[in-house]
Amino acid sequence: MGNSLTFNSLIGRAQVAIDEKGRSSFPREFRQQLDRDDMRDMVLTIGPDRTLSLYVMDEFQKFMNEINARPRTRKTLDLQRMINGYSSLVNIDGQNRISIPRELQEYAGLTDSVLFVGRSGQRIVDLWNPEAYNRLYAFKTESDFQAFNDAFLDDGFAMTEDAANEKR
């Protein structure tokens, strides 16, 4: 991958338009984080929360291997069928665009724009309906900021106030 990042560290977000043919610019922020070879064969599929998940081929294969390794239950078989049935091979064309199939646009509620959000893990980015993303994750009120702080501090990422006072 470019810039010595790994698939576990793609960062950023960018909102771009979708044209009438379902094409969307693949954001420069993410192109800079990937090698050109990684952008040739990618898989776009359904994801949780009515999002789309974009994988480079190797990462999609790892993801499917993990699903295929699960116990063969009805739930696992249904998941395999849904993901395979709603997956599309995509690549970034010469004008740095990807095509989002109409069926996937409808699944994610994408109309005139799409929000690309960097991911941790195997997916390189998630594609969101911008309004849906903002409903869930935008900082709009002081309580939104507080909820973030509480989650951040509860997970042990930062010192507690008592520990900070002890250091002073």
PDB file of C-alpha atoms in Angstrom:
ATOM      1  CA  MET A   1       0.000   0.000   0.000  1.00  0.00           C
ATOM      2  CA  GLY A   2       1.079   3.558  -0.589  1.00  0.00           C
ATOM      3  CA  ASN A   3       2.443   5.814   2.117  1.00  0.00           C
ATOM      4  CA  SER A   4       3.341   2.817   4.324  1.00  0.00           C
ATOM      5  CA  LEU A   5      -0.200   2.576   5.724  1.00  0.00           C
ATOM      6  CA  THR A   6      -1.901  -0.734   6.238  1.00  0.00           C
ATOM      7  CA  PHE A   7      -5.494  -1.710   5.578  1.00  0.00           C
ATOM      8  CA  ASN A   8      -6.022  -1.343   9.297  1.00  0.00           C
ATOM      9  CA  SER A   9      -5.341   2.365   9.138  1.00  0.00           C
ATOM     10  CA  LEU A  10      -7.153   3.999   6.244  1.00  0.00           C
ATOM     11  CA  ILE A  11      -8.318   7.321   7.603  1.00  0.00           C
ATOM     12  CA  GLY A  12     -10.549  10.201   6.633  1.00  0.00           C
ATOM     13  CA  ARG A  13     -13.889  10.813   5.020  1.00  0.00           C
ATOM     14  CA  ALA A  14     -15.048  12.586   1.894  1.00  0.00           C
ATOM     15  CA  GLN A  15     -18.433  13.343   0.397  1.00  0.00           C
ATOM     16  CA  VAL A  16     -18.694  13.240  -3.389  1.00  0.00           C
ATOM     17  CA  ALA A  17     -21.449  13.365  -5.991  1.00  0.00           C
ATOM     18  CA  ILE A  18     -22.961  10.395  -7.786  1.00  0.00           C
ATOM     19  CA  ASP A  19     -23.817  11.013 -11.441  1.00  0.00           C
ATOM     20  CA  GLU A  20     -26.872   9.690 -13.275  1.00  0.00           C
ATOM     21  CA  LYS A  21     -24.913   6.604 -14.390  1.00  0.00           C
ATOM     22  CA  GLY A  22     -24.017   5.693 -10.793  1.00  0.00           C
ATOM     23  CA  ARG A  23     -20.417   6.823 -11.049  1.00  0.00           C
ATOM     24  CA  SER A  24     -18.684   8.516  -8.169  1.00  0.00           C
ATOM     25  CA  SER A  25     -15.199   9.935  -7.836  1.00  0.00           C
ATOM     26  CA  PHE A  26     -13.047   7.788  -5.590  1.00  0.00           C
ATOM     27  CA  PRO A  27     -11.760  10.414  -3.139  1.00  0.00           C
ATOM     28  CA  ARG A  28      -8.177  11.571  -3.539  1.00  0.00           C
ATOM     29  CA  GLU A  29      -7.698  11.171   0.232  1.00  0.00           C
ATOM     30  CA  PHE A  30      -8.114   7.422  -0.158  1.00  0.00           C
ATOM     31  CA  ARG A  31      -6.338   7.056  -3.510  1.00  0.00           C
ATOM     32  CA  GLN A  32      -3.247   8.515  -1.835  1.00  0.00           C
ATOM     33  CA  GLN A  33      -3.385   5.779   0.796  1.00  0.00           C
ATOM     34  CA  LEU A  34      -3.545   2.879  -1.678  1.00  0.00           C
ATOM     35  CA  ASP A  35      -1.201   1.457  -4.268  1.00  0.00           C
ATOM     36  CA  ARG A  36      -2.473   1.615  -7.840  1.00  0.00           C
ATOM     37  CA  ASP A  37      -2.473  -2.223  -7.963  1.00  0.00           C
ATOM     38  CA  ASP A  38      -4.855  -2.327  -4.992  1.00  0.00           C
ATOM     39  CA  MET A  39      -7.315  -0.123  -6.870  1.00  0.00           C
ATOM     40  CA  ARG A  40      -7.597  -2.392  -9.918  1.00  0.00           C
ATOM     41  CA  ASP A  41      -9.811  -5.163  -8.571  1.00  0.00           C
ATOM     42  CA  MET A  42     -12.033  -4.303  -5.661  1.00  0.00           C
ATOM     43  CA  VAL A  43     -15.304  -5.671  -4.358  1.00  0.00           C
ATOM     44  CA  LEU A  44     -18.229  -3.484  -3.389  1.00  0.00           C
ATOM     45  CA  THR A  45     -20.853  -5.218  -1.276  1.00  0.00           C
ATOM     46  CA  ILE A  46     -23.575  -4.633   1.260  1.00  0.00           C
ATOM     47  CA  GLY A  47     -22.544  -3.817   4.794  1.00  0.00           C
ATOM     48  CA  PRO A  48     -24.179  -3.300   8.155  1.00  0.00           C
ATOM     49  CA  ASP A  49     -26.378  -0.282   8.886  1.00  0.00           C
ATOM     50  CA  ARG A  50     -27.426   0.004   5.200  1.00  0.00           C
ATOM     51  CA  THR A  51     -23.880   0.886   4.171  1.00  0.00           C
ATOM     52  CA  LEU A  52     -21.723  -0.431   1.381  1.00  0.00           C
ATOM     53  CA  SER A  53     -18.323  -1.933   2.075  1.00  0.00           C
ATOM     54  CA  LEU A  54     -15.425  -1.628  -0.339  1.00  0.00           C
ATOM     55  CA  TYR A  55     -12.632  -4.188  -0.177  1.00  0.00           C
ATOM     56  CA  VAL A  56      -9.479  -4.782  -2.175  1.00  0.00           C
ATOM     57  CA  MET A  57      -9.664  -8.314  -3.551  1.00  0.00           C
ATOM     58  CA  ASP A  58      -7.230  -9.908  -1.068  1.00  0.00           C
ATOM     59  CA  GLU A  59      -9.079  -8.433   1.895  1.00  0.00           C
ATOM     60  CA  PHE A  60     -12.469  -9.511   0.522  1.00  0.00           C
ATOM     61  CA  GLN A  61     -11.150 -13.056   0.142  1.00  0.00           C
ATOM     62  CA  LYS A  62      -9.941 -13.032   3.777  1.00  0.00           C
ATOM     63  CA  PHE A  63     -13.353 -11.747   4.862  1.00  0.00           C
ATOM     64  CA  MET A  64     -15.169 -14.485   2.944  1.00  0.00           C
ATOM     65  CA  ASN A  65     -12.775 -17.120   4.316  1.00  0.00           C
ATOM     66  CA  GLU A  66     -13.692 -16.010   7.834  1.00  0.00           C
ATOM     67  CA  ILE A  67     -17.393 -16.280   7.053  1.00  0.00           C
ATOM     68  CA  ASN A  68     -16.906 -19.666   5.389  1.00  0.00           C
ATOM     69  CA  ALA A  69     -15.036 -20.915   8.481  1.00  0.00           C
ATOM     70  CA  ARG A  70     -18.069 -20.279  10.697  1.00  0.00           C
ATOM     71  CA  PRO A  71     -20.233 -23.238  11.681  1.00  0.00           C
ATOM     72  CA  ARG A  72     -22.607 -24.139   8.847  1.00  0.00           C
ATOM     73  CA  THR A  73     -25.770 -22.746  10.321  1.00  0.00           C
ATOM     74  CA  ARG A  74     -28.729 -21.295   8.483  1.00  0.00           C
ATOM     75  CA  LYS A  75     -27.593 -17.819   9.564  1.00  0.00           C
ATOM     76  CA  THR A  76     -24.110 -18.354   8.085  1.00  0.00           C
ATOM     77  CA  LEU A  77     -25.498 -19.726   4.822  1.00  0.00           C
ATOM     78  CA  ASP A  78     -27.885 -16.782   4.537  1.00  0.00           C
ATOM     79  CA  LEU A  79     -25.030 -14.338   5.161  1.00  0.00           C
ATOM     80  CA  GLN A  80     -22.862 -16.007   2.498  1.00  0.00           C
ATOM     81  CA  ARG A  81     -25.698 -15.857  -0.026  1.00  0.00           C
ATOM     82  CA  MET A  82     -26.538 -12.238   0.716  1.00  0.00           C
ATOM     83  CA  ILE A  83     -22.942 -11.049   0.484  1.00  0.00           C
ATOM     84  CA  ASN A  84     -22.187 -13.026  -2.671  1.00  0.00           C
ATOM     85  CA  GLY A  85     -25.478 -12.029  -4.260  1.00  0.00           C
ATOM     86  CA  TYR A  86     -25.013  -8.338  -3.525  1.00  0.00           C
ATOM     87  CA  SER A  87     -21.332  -8.048  -4.403  1.00  0.00           C
ATOM     88  CA  SER A  88     -19.918  -6.357  -7.453  1.00  0.00           C
ATOM     89  CA  LEU A  89     -16.413  -6.204  -8.869  1.00  0.00           C
ATOM     90  CA  VAL A  90     -15.354  -2.586  -9.288  1.00  0.00           C
ATOM     91  CA  ASN A  91     -12.207  -0.728 -10.214  1.00  0.00           C
ATOM     92  CA  ILE A  92     -11.131   2.852 -10.382  1.00  0.00           C
ATOM     93  CA  ASP A  93     -11.314   4.022 -13.975  1.00  0.00           C
ATOM     94  CA  GLY A  94      -8.961   6.433 -15.745  1.00  0.00           C
ATOM     95  CA  GLN A  95     -10.948   9.374 -14.365  1.00  0.00           C
ATOM     96  CA  ASN A  96     -10.659   8.074 -10.772  1.00  0.00           C
ATOM     97  CA  ARG A  97     -14.298   6.994 -10.576  1.00  0.00           C
ATOM     98  CA  ILE A  98     -16.013   3.843  -9.425  1.00  0.00           C
ATOM     99  CA  SER A  99     -19.417   2.690 -10.586  1.00  0.00           C
ATOM    100  CA  ILE A 100     -21.939   1.901  -7.894  1.00  0.00           C
ATOM    101  CA  PRO A 101     -24.572  -0.520  -9.217  1.00  0.00           C
ATOM    102  CA  ARG A 102     -28.153   0.751  -8.954  1.00  0.00           C
ATOM    103  CA  GLU A 103     -29.156  -2.120  -6.648  1.00  0.00           C
ATOM    104  CA  LEU A 104     -26.399  -1.200  -4.182  1.00  0.00           C
ATOM    105  CA  GLN A 105     -27.298   2.501  -4.390  1.00  0.00           C
ATOM    106  CA  GLU A 106     -30.862   1.611  -3.451  1.00  0.00           C
ATOM    107  CA  TYR A 107     -29.745  -0.629  -0.569  1.00  0.00           C
ATOM    108  CA  ALA A 108     -27.663   2.191   0.944  1.00  0.00           C
ATOM    109  CA  GLY A 109     -30.133   4.968   0.136  1.00  0.00           C
ATOM    110  CA  LEU A 110     -27.642   6.786  -2.092  1.00  0.00           C
ATOM    111  CA  THR A 111     -29.145   9.373  -4.391  1.00  0.00           C
ATOM    112  CA  ASP A 112     -27.042  12.356  -5.398  1.00  0.00           C
ATOM    113  CA  SER A 113     -24.016  11.941  -3.118  1.00  0.00           C
ATOM    114  CA  VAL A 114     -22.089   9.373  -1.136  1.00  0.00           C
ATOM    115  CA  LEU A 115     -19.898   9.700   1.943  1.00  0.00           C
ATOM    116  CA  PHE A 116     -16.731   7.599   1.859  1.00  0.00           C
ATOM    117  CA  VAL A 117     -15.498   6.827   5.396  1.00  0.00           C
ATOM    118  CA  GLY A 118     -12.124   5.192   6.122  1.00  0.00           C
ATOM    119  CA  ARG A 119     -12.246   1.917   8.010  1.00  0.00           C
ATOM    120  CA  SER A 120     -10.295  -0.207  10.392  1.00  0.00           C
ATOM    121  CA  GLY A 121     -10.081  -3.866   9.576  1.00  0.00           C
ATOM    122  CA  GLN A 122     -10.519  -5.580   6.247  1.00  0.00           C
ATOM    123  CA  ARG A 123     -12.798  -3.079   4.545  1.00  0.00           C
ATOM    124  CA  ILE A 124     -10.896  -0.157   3.155  1.00  0.00           C
ATOM    125  CA  VAL A 125     -13.857   2.210   3.206  1.00  0.00           C
ATOM    126  CA  ASP A 126     -17.548   2.238   3.938  1.00  0.00           C
ATOM    127  CA  LEU A 127     -19.915   4.140   1.671  1.00  0.00           C
ATOM    128  CA  TRP A 128     -22.724   5.909   3.518  1.00  0.00           C
ATOM    129  CA  ASN A 129     -25.778   7.941   2.765  1.00  0.00           C
ATOM    130  CA  PRO A 130     -24.431  11.261   4.170  1.00  0.00           C
ATOM    131  CA  GLU A 131     -27.628  12.025   6.105  1.00  0.00           C
ATOM    132  CA  ALA A 132     -27.680   8.566   7.706  1.00  0.00           C
ATOM    133  CA  TYR A 133     -24.041   8.914   8.776  1.00  0.00           C
ATOM    134  CA  ASN A 134     -24.630  12.371  10.236  1.00  0.00           C
ATOM    135  CA  ARG A 135     -27.733  11.204  12.089  1.00  0.00           C
ATOM    136  CA  LEU A 136     -25.613   8.585  13.836  1.00  0.00           C
ATOM    137  CA  TYR A 137     -22.210  10.223  14.208  1.00  0.00           C
ATOM    138  CA  ALA A 138     -22.282  13.993  13.763  1.00  0.00           C
ATOM    139  CA  PHE A 139     -21.394  16.187  16.731  1.00  0.00           C
ATOM    140  CA  LYS A 140     -24.472  18.413  17.010  1.00  0.00           C
ATOM    141  CA  THR A 141     -24.935  19.004  20.716  1.00  0.00           C
ATOM    142  CA  GLU A 142     -22.857  19.197  23.836  1.00  0.00           C
ATOM    143  CA  SER A 143     -24.234  15.778  24.826  1.00  0.00           C
ATOM    144  CA  ASP A 144     -22.772  14.340  21.573  1.00  0.00           C
ATOM    145  CA  PHE A 145     -19.332  15.589  22.617  1.00  0.00           C
ATOM    146  CA  GLN A 146     -19.859  14.226  26.106  1.00  0.00           C
ATOM    147  CA  ALA A 147     -20.913  10.816  24.776  1.00  0.00           C
ATOM    148  CA  PHE A 148     -17.696  10.699  22.740  1.00  0.00           C
ATOM    149  CA  ASN A 149     -15.604  11.723  25.750  1.00  0.00           C
ATOM    150  CA  ASP A 150     -17.294   9.114  27.932  1.00  0.00           C
ATOM    151  CA  ALA A 151     -16.699   6.355  25.386  1.00  0.00           C
ATOM    152  CA  PHE A 152     -13.122   7.477  24.828  1.00  0.00           C
ATOM    153  CA  LEU A 153     -12.331   7.631  28.541  1.00  0.00           C
ATOM    154  CA  ASP A 154     -14.253   4.464  29.454  1.00  0.00           C
ATOM    155  CA  ASP A 155     -12.125   2.430  27.077  1.00  0.00           C
ATOM    156  CA  GLY A 156      -8.919   3.439  28.849  1.00  0.00           C
ATOM    157  CA  PHE A 157      -7.528   5.549  26.017  1.00  0.00           C
ATOM    158  CA  ALA A 158      -6.880   8.527  28.229  1.00  0.00           C
ATOM    159  CA  MET A 159      -5.973   9.112  31.835  1.00  0.00           C
ATOM    160  CA  THR A 160      -8.719   9.514  34.358  1.00  0.00           C
ATOM    161  CA  GLU A 161      -8.998  12.900  36.018  1.00  0.00           C
ATOM    162  CA  ASP A 162      -7.630  11.416  39.276  1.00  0.00           C
ATOM    163  CA  ALA A 163      -4.584   9.998  37.501  1.00  0.00           C
ATOM    164  CA  ALA A 164      -4.006  13.302  35.709  1.00  0.00           C
ATOM    165  CA  ASN A 165      -4.176  15.160  39.059  1.00  0.00           C
ATOM    166  CA  GLU A 166      -1.675  12.706  40.591  1.00  0.00           C
ATOM    167  CA  LYS A 167       0.815  13.481  37.809  1.00  0.00           C
ATOM    168  CA  ARG A 168       0.591  17.221  38.494  1.00  0.00           C
TER     169      ARG A 168
END
